[in-house]
Coordinates of C-alpha atoms and ligand atoms in Angstrom, one line a residue:
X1153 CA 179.0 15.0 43.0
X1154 CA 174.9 15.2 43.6
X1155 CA 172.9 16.7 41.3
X1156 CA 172.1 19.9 43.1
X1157 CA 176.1 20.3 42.8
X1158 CA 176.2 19.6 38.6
X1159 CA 173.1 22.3 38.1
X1160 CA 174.5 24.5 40.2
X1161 CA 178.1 24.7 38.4
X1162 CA 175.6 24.0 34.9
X1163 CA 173.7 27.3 36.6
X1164 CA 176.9 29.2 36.3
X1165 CA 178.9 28.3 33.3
X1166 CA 175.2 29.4 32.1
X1167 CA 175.8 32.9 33.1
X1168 CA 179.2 32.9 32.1
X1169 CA 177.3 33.7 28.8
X1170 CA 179.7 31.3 27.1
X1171 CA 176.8 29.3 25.5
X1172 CA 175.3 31.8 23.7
X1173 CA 178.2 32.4 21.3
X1174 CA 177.4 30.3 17.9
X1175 CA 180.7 29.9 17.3
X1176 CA 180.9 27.7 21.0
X1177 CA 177.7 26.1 20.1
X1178 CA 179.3 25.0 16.7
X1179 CA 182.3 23.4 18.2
X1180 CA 180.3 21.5 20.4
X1181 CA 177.6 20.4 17.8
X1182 CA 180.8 18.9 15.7
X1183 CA 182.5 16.7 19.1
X1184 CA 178.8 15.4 19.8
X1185 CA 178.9 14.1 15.7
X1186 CA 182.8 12.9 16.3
X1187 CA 182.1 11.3 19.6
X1188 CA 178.9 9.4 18.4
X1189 CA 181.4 8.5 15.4
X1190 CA 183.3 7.3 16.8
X1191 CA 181.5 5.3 19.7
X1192 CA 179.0 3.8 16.9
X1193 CA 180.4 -0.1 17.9
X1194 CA 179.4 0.7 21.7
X1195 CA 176.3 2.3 20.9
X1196 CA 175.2 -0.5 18.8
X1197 CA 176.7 -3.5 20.8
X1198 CA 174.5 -2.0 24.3
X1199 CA 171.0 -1.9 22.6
X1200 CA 171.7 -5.1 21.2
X1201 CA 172.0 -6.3 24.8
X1202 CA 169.4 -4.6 26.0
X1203 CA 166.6 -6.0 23.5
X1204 CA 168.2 -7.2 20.7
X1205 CA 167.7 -4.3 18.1
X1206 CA 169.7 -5.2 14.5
X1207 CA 172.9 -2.6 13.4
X1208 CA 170.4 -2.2 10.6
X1209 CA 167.3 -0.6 12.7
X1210 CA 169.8 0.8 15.2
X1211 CA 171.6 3.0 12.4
X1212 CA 168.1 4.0 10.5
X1213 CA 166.0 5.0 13.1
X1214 CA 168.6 5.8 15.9
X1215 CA 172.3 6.9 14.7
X1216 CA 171.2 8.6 11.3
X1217 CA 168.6 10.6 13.1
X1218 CA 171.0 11.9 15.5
X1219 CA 173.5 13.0 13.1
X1220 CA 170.9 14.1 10.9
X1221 CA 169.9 16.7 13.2
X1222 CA 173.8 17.9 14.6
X1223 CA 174.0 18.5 10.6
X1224 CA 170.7 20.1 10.3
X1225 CA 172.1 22.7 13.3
X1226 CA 175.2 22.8 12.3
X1227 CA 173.8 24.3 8.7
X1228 CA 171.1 26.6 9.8
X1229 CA 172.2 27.7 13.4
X1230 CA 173.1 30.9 12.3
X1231 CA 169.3 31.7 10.5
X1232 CA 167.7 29.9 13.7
X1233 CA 169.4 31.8 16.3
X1234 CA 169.1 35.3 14.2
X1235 CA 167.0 38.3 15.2
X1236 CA 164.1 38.3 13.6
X1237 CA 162.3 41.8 12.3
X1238 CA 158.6 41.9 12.4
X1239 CA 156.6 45.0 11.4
X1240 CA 156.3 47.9 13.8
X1241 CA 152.9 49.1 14.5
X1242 CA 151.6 53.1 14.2
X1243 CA 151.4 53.8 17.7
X1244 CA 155.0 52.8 18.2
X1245 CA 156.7 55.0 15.2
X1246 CA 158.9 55.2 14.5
X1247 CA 160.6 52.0 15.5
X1248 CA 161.8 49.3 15.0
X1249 CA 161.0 45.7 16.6
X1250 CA 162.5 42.3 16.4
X1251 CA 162.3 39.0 18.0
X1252 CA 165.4 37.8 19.8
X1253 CA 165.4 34.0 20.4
X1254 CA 167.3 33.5 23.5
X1255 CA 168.1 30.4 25.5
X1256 CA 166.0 29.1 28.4
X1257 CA 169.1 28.3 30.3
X1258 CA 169.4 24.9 32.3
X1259 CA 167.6 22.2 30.7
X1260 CA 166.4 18.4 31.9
X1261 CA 166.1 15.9 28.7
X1262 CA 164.0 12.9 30.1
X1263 CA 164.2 9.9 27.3
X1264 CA 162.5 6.9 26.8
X1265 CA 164.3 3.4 26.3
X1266 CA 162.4 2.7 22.9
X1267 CA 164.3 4.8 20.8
X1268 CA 167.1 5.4 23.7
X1269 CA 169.7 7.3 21.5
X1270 CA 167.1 9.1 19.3
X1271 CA 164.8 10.2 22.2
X1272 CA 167.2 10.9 24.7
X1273 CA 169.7 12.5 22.1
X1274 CA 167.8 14.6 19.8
X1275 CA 166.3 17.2 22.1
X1276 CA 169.9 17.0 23.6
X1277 CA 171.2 18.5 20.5
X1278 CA 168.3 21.0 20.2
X1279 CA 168.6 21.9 23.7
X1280 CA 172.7 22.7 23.1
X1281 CA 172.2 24.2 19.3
X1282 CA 169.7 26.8 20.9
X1283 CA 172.5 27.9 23.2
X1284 CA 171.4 25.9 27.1
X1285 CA 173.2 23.8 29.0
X1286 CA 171.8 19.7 29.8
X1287 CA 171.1 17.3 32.2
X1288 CA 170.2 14.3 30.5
X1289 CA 168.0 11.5 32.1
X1290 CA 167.9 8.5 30.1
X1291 CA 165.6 5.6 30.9
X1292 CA 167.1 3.1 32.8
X1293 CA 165.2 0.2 31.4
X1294 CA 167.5 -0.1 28.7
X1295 CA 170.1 -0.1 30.9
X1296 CA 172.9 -0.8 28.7
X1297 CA 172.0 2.4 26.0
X1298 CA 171.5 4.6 29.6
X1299 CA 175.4 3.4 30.8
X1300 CA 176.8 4.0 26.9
X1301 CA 175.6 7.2 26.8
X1302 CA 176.6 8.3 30.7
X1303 CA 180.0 6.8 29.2
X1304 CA 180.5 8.9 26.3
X1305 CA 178.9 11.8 26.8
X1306 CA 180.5 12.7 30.3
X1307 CA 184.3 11.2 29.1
X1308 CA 184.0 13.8 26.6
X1309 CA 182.0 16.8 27.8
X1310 CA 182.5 19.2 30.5
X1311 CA 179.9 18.8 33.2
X1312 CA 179.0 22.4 33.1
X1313 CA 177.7 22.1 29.9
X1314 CA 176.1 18.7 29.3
X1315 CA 175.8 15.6 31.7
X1316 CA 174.1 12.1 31.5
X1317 CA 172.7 11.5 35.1
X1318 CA 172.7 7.9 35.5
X1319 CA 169.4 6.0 37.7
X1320 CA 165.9 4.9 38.0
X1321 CA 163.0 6.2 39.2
X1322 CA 164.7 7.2 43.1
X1323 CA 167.4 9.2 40.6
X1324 CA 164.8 11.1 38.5
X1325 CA 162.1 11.4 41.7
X1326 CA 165.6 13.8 43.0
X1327 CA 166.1 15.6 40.1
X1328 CA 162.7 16.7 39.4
X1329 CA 162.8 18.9 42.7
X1330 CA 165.2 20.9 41.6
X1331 CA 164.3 24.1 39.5
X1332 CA 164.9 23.8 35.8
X1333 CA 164.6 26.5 33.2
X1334 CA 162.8 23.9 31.0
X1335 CA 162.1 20.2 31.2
X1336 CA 161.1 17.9 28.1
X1337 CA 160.2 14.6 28.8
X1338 CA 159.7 11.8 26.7
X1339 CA 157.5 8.8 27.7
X1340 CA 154.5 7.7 29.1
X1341 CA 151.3 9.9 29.7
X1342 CA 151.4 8.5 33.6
X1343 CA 155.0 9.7 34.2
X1344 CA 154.8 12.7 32.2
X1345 CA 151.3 14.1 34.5
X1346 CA 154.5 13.1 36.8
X1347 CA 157.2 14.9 35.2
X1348 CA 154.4 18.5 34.9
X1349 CA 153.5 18.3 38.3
X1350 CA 157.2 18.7 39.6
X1351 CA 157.6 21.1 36.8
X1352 CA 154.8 23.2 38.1
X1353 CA 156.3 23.5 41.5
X1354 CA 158.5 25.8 39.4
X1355 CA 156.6 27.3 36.9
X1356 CA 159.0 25.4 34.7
X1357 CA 158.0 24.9 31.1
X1358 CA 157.3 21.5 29.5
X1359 CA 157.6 19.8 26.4
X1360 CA 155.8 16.5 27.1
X1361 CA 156.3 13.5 24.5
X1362 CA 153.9 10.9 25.6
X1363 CA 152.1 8.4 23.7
X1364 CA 148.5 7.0 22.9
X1365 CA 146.7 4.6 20.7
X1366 CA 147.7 5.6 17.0
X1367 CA 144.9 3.9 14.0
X1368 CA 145.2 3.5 10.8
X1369 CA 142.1 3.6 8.8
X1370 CA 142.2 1.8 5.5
X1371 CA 138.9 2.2 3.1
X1372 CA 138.1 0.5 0.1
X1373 CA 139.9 2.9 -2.5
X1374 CA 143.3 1.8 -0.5
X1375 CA 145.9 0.3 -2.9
X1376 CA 145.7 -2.7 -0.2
X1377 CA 149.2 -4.0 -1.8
X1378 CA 151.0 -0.6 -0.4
X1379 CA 148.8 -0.8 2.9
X1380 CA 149.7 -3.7 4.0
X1381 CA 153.3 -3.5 3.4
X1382 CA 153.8 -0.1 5.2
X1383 CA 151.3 -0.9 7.8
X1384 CA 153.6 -4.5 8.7
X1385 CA 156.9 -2.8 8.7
X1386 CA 155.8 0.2 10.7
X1387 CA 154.0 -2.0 12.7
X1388 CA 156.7 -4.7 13.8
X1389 CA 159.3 -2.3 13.4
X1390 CA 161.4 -2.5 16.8
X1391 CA 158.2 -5.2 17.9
X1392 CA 156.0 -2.9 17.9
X1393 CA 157.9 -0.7 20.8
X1394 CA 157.1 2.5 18.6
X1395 CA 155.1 5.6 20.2
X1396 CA 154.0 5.9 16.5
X1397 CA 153.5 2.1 15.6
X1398 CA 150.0 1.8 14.2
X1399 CA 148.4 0.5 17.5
X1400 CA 145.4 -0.7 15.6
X1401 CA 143.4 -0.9 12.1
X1402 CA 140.1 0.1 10.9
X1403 CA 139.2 -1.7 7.8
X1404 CA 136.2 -1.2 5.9
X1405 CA 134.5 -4.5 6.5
X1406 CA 133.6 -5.0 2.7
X1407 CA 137.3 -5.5 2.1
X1408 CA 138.5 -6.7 5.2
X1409 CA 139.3 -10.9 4.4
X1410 CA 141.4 -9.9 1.9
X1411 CA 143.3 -7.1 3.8
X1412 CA 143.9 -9.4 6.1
X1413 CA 145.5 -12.4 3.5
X1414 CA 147.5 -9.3 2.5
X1415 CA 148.7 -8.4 5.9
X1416 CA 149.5 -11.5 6.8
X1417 CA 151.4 -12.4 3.5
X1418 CA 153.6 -9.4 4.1
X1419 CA 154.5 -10.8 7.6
X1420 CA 155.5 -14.0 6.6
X1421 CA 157.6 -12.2 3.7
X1422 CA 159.5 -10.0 5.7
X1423 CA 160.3 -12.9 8.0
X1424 CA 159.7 -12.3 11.8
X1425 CA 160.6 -15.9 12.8
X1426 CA 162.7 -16.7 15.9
X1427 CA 165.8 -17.1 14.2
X1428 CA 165.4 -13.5 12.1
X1429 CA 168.1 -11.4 13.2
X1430 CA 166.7 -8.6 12.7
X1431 CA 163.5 -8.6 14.4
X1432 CA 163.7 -6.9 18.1
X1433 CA 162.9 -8.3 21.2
X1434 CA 160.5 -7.2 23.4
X1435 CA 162.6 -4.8 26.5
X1436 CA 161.8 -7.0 29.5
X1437 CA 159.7 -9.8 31.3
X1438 CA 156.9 -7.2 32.8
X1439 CA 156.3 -5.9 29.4
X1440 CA 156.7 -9.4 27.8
X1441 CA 154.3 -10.8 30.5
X1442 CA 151.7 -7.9 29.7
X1443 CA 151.8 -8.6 25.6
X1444 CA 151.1 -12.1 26.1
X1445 CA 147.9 -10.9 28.5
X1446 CA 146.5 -9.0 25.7
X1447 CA 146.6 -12.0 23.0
X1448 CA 142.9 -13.4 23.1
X1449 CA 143.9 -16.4 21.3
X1450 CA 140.6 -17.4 20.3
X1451 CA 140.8 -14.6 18.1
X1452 CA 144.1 -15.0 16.3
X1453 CA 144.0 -14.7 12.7
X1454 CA 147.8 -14.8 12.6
X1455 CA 150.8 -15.6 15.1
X1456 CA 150.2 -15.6 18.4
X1457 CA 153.1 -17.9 19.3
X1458 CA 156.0 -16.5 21.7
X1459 CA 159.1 -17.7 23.7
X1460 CA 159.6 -16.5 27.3
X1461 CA 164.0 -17.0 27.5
X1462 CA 164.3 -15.0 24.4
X1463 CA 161.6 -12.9 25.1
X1464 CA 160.1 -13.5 21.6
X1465 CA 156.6 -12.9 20.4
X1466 CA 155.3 -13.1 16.9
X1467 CA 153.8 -10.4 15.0
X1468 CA 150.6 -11.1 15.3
X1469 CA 147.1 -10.3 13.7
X1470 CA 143.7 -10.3 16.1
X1471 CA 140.6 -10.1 14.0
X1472 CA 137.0 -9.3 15.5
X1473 CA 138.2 -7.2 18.3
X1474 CA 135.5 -5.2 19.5
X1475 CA 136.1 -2.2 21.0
X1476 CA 135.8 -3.7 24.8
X1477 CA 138.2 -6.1 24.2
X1478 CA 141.8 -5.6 26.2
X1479 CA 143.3 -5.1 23.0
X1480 CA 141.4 -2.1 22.8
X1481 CA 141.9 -0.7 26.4
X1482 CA 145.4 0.7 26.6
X1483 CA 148.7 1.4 24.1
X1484 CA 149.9 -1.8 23.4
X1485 CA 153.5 -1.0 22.9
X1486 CA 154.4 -4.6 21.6
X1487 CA 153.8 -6.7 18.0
X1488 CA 150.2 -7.0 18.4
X1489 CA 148.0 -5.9 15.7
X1490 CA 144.5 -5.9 16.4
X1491 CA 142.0 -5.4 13.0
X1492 CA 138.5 -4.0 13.9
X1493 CA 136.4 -3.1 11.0
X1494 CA 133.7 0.0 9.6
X1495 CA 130.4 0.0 7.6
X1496 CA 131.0 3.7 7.5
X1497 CA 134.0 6.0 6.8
X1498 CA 132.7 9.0 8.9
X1499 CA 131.1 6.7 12.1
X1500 CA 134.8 5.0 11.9
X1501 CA 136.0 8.7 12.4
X1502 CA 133.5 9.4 15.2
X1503 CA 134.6 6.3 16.6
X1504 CA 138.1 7.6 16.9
X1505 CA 137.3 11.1 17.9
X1506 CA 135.7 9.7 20.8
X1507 CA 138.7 8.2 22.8
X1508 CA 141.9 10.1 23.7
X1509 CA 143.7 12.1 20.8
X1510 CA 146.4 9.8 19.4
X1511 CA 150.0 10.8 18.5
X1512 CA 149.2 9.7 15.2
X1513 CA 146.6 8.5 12.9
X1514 CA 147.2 6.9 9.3
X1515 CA 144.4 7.0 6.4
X1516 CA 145.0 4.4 3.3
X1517 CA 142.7 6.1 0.5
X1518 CA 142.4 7.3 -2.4
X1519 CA 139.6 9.2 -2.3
X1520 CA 140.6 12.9 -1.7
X1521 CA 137.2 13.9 0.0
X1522 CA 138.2 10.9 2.7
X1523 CA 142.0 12.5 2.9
X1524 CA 139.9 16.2 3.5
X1525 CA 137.3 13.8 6.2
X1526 CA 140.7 12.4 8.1
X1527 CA 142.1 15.6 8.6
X1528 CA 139.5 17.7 9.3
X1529 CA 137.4 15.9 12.0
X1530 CA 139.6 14.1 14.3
X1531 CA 142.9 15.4 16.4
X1532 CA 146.0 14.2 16.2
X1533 CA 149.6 14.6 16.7
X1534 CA 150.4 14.4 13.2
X1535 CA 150.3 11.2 10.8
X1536 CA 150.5 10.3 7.3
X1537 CA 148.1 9.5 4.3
X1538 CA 149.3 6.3 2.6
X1539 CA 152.0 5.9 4.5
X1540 CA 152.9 5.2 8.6
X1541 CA 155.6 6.7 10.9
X1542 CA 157.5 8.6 8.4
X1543 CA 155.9 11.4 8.9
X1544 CA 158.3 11.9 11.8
X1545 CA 161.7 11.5 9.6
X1546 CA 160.9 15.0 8.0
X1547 CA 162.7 17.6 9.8
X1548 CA 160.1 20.6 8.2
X1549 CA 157.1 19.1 9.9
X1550 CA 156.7 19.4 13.9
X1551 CA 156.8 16.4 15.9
X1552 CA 154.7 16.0 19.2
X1553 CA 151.5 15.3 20.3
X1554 CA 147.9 16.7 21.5
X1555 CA 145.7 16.3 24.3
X1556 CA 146.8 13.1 26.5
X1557 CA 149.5 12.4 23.1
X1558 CA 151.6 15.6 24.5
X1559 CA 152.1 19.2 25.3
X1560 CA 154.5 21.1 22.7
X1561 CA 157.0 20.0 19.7
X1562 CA 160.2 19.6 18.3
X1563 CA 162.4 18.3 15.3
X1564 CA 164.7 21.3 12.8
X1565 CA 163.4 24.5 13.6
X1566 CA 160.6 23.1 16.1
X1567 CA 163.2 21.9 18.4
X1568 CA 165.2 24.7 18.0
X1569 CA 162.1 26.6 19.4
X1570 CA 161.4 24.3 22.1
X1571 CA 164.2 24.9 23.7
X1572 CA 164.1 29.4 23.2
X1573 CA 162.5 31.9 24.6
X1574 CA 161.2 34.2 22.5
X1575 CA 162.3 37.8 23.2
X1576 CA 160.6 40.7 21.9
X1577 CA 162.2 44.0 21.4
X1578 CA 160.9 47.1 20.4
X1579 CA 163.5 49.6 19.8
X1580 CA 162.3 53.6 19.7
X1581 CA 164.4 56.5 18.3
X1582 CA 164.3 59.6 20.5
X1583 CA 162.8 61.9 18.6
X1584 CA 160.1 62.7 16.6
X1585 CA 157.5 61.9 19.0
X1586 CA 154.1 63.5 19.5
X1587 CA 152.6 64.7 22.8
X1588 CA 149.2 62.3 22.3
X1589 CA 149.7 59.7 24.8
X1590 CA 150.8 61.9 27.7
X1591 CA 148.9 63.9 30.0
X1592 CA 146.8 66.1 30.2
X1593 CA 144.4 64.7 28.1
X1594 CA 142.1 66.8 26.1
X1595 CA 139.5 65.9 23.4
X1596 CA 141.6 67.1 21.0
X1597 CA 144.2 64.1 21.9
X1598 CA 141.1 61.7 22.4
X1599 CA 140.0 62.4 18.8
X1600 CA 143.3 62.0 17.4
X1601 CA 144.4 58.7 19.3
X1602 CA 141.1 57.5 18.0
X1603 CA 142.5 58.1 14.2
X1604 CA 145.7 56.5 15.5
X1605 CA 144.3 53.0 17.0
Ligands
NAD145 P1 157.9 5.8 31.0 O1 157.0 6.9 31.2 O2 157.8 4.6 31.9 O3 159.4 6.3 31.2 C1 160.0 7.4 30.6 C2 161.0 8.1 31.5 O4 160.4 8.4 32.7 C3 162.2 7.2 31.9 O5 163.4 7.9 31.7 C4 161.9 6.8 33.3 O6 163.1 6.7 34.1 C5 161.2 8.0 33.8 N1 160.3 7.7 34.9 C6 159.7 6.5 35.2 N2 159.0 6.6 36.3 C7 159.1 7.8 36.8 C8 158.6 8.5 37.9 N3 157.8 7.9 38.8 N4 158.9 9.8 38.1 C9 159.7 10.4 37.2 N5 160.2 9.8 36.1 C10 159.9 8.5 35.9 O7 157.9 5.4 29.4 P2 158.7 4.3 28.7 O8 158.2 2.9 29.1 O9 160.1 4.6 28.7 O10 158.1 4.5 27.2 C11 156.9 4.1 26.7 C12 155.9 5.2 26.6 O11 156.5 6.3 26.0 C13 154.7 4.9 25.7 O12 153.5 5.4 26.2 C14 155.1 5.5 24.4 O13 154.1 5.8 23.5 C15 155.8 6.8 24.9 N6 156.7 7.3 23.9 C16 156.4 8.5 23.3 C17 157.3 9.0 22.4 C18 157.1 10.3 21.7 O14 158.0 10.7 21.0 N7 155.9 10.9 21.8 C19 158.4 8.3 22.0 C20 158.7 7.1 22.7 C21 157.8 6.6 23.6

């Protein structure tokens, strides 16, 4: 069956209406909890052969997050997908109004391979808990995470209703003429100016993921002990293949030797060495190839060593990088942590506002008039203060980014949203009505729809 053939019968089943009903939507939130229950072993066993990610990382940043958000559905589906009443305004007494969230109706779910179950999976589960149906595109460069979930989603869910199209780029280039009622794409920002411009074709709304290079700022009042420790595990988390990793640091240059003997002490504690099970490899030669370009190894402070079979490299720490430096010049996607440094806390914010708006930013402080600074004068997707990445494990806060970092959100309610329309309904009673707004006019009327607007 070609994919014109599964929207089309995905186009119906839509207007069957059958998708709308919570109680349908319920049922199929608890088989997509079952089935990734009970599929765990696969699920874990084909990242591990795609680039070596531990049970441990795979189950806290990929399983939990899934099932964290079926339960997070399953509990407040019925508030999400309520009517909501707003106030009705004097010219439309009396009345009532509400606003109806309704489902956009066929979706496309393009995921990355970083985070292949979470990306690919969550906005799966939004787009179903909000009532659509899905076609769901993972990447195939994790090829073995794109073939577990083809496996176990379309052995246990009807193609009418959800569907993991298998295939690369030819696949996707195919599916992206067809008309959507909304696409959301996670990856690149090359591909995703991709991914909009097929959308356009049909005025088909986006909700565009991509990435960017994320800093985080560390000044003088940092507790240096709790930088360096979240900065290193958010950091080489994965190896560095996070869209929210911090891509590089700004130190203050007063402090910046002995941020760096912090750093690196933290790396060496946590044990990224070949034989550390549970540090990831990097995804695949062209990437690995790439990484080992951007190593200037005149200026490593730390690491810098790698091993091309097991497609290994060390966390490693850069120091004086300059702003021209390759480092500097695109994401870097990979466990390489440049350190650039500041003689001033607000020039080192100009600095930042001045490239493309990042996913995410961090700030180490603890000066609150720096936290107010950070916030205030550069854009960002979102971020943390005193902390990296975790921002995004908090379902209440909206996850996406801005500018060239992404178009829309998602996560709880946000997701929910992404993936509704939002209908608004004003509902009159038929009586009661004065003649004002209907002709003939008169003065009389003009004076009193004055009073009333
Ligand atoms: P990518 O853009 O290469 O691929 C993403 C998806 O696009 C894949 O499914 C792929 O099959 C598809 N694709 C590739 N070429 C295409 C084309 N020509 N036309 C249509 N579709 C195409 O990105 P990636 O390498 O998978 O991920 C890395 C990038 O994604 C980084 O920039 C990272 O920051 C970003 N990212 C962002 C988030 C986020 O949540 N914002 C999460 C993970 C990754």
């Amino acid at each position: 069956m070609n994919f014109h053939d599964i929207l089309t019968r995905q186009q119906e089943f839509f207007t069957s209406q059958k998708t709308k009903n919570l109680k349908f939507r319920k049922i199929y939130l608890e088989k997509f909890k079952e089935v990734i229950i009970k599929n765990e072993d696969i699920l874990y066993e084909a990242i591990y052969r795609d680039f070596g990610k531990s049970k441990f990382d795979t189950y806290t940043t990929e399983i939990s997050f899934v099932l964290k958000d079926i339960d997070y559905y399953l509990k407040n589906l019925h508030s999400l997908a309520k009517p909501k009443r707003v106030r009705t305004n004097l010219a439309n007494q009396l009345g009532s109004s509400k606003i109806h969230p309704e489902p956009l109706g066929c979706t496309l779910v393009i995921g990355a391979w970083n985070y292949p179950y979470q990306l690919s999976l969550s906005p799966v589960i939004a787009a179903i808990a909000a009532g659509n149906t899905c076609i769901l595109k993972p990447s195939e460069v994790a090829e073995n995470t794109m073939k577990a979930m083809a496996k176990i989603i379309n052995e246990n869910f009807p193609k009418e209703y959800l569907f993991v199209a298998e295939g690369g780029v030819e696949e996707i280039t195919e599916i992206l003429k067809l008309k959507f009622d909304k696409i959301f794409f996670t990856g690149s920002p090359k591909v995703g100016q991709i991914v909009y411009e097929a959308a356009a074709k049909h005025l088909t709304p986006v909700t565009l993921e991509l990435g960017g290079k994320s800093p985080a700022v560390v000044t003088s009042s940092a507790n240096f002990e709790v930088a360096a420790k979240r900065i290193v595990w958010g950091k080489f988390l994965n190896a560095g293949q996070t869209c929210v990793a911090p891509d590089y640091i700004l130190v203050d240059e007063k402090v910046k030797d002995s941020f760096l003997d912090t750093l690196k002490s933290y790396i060496e504690k946590f044990n990224y060495q070949p034989d550390a099970a549970h540090y990831t490899r990097i995804i695949n030669d062209r990437n690995f190839d790439r990484l080992l370009k951007l190593i200037d190894q005149e200026k490593v402070f730390y690491g810098g060593k790698s091993d091309a079979s097991s497609k290994y490299i060390e966390p490693t720490l850069l120091h004086k990088v300059t702003w021209a430096d390759a480092v500097m010049q695109e994401e870097i996607f990979g466990p390489i942590l440049p350190v650039l440094t500041f003689k001033n806390f607000n020039e080192a914010l100009l600095q930042i506002a001045k490239g493309e708006k990042p996913l995410s930013a961090y700030l180490f402080t603890n000066d609150s008039e720096e936290k107010e600074h950070f916030i205030s004068k550069i854009s960002f997707g979102g971020g943390c203060i005193n902390d990296v990445v975790m921002h995004l494990s908090n379902d209440n806060l909206p996850f996406g980014g801005v500018g060239t970092s992404g178009i829309g959100n998602y996560h709880g309610k946000f997701g929910f949203d992404a993936f509704s329309h939002q209908k608004a309904i004003l509902s009159r009673v038929t009586w009661g009505e004065p003649d004002l707004k209907y002709p003939p006019y008169s003065d009389k009327k003009l004076h009193w729809i004055k009073k009333l607007l």
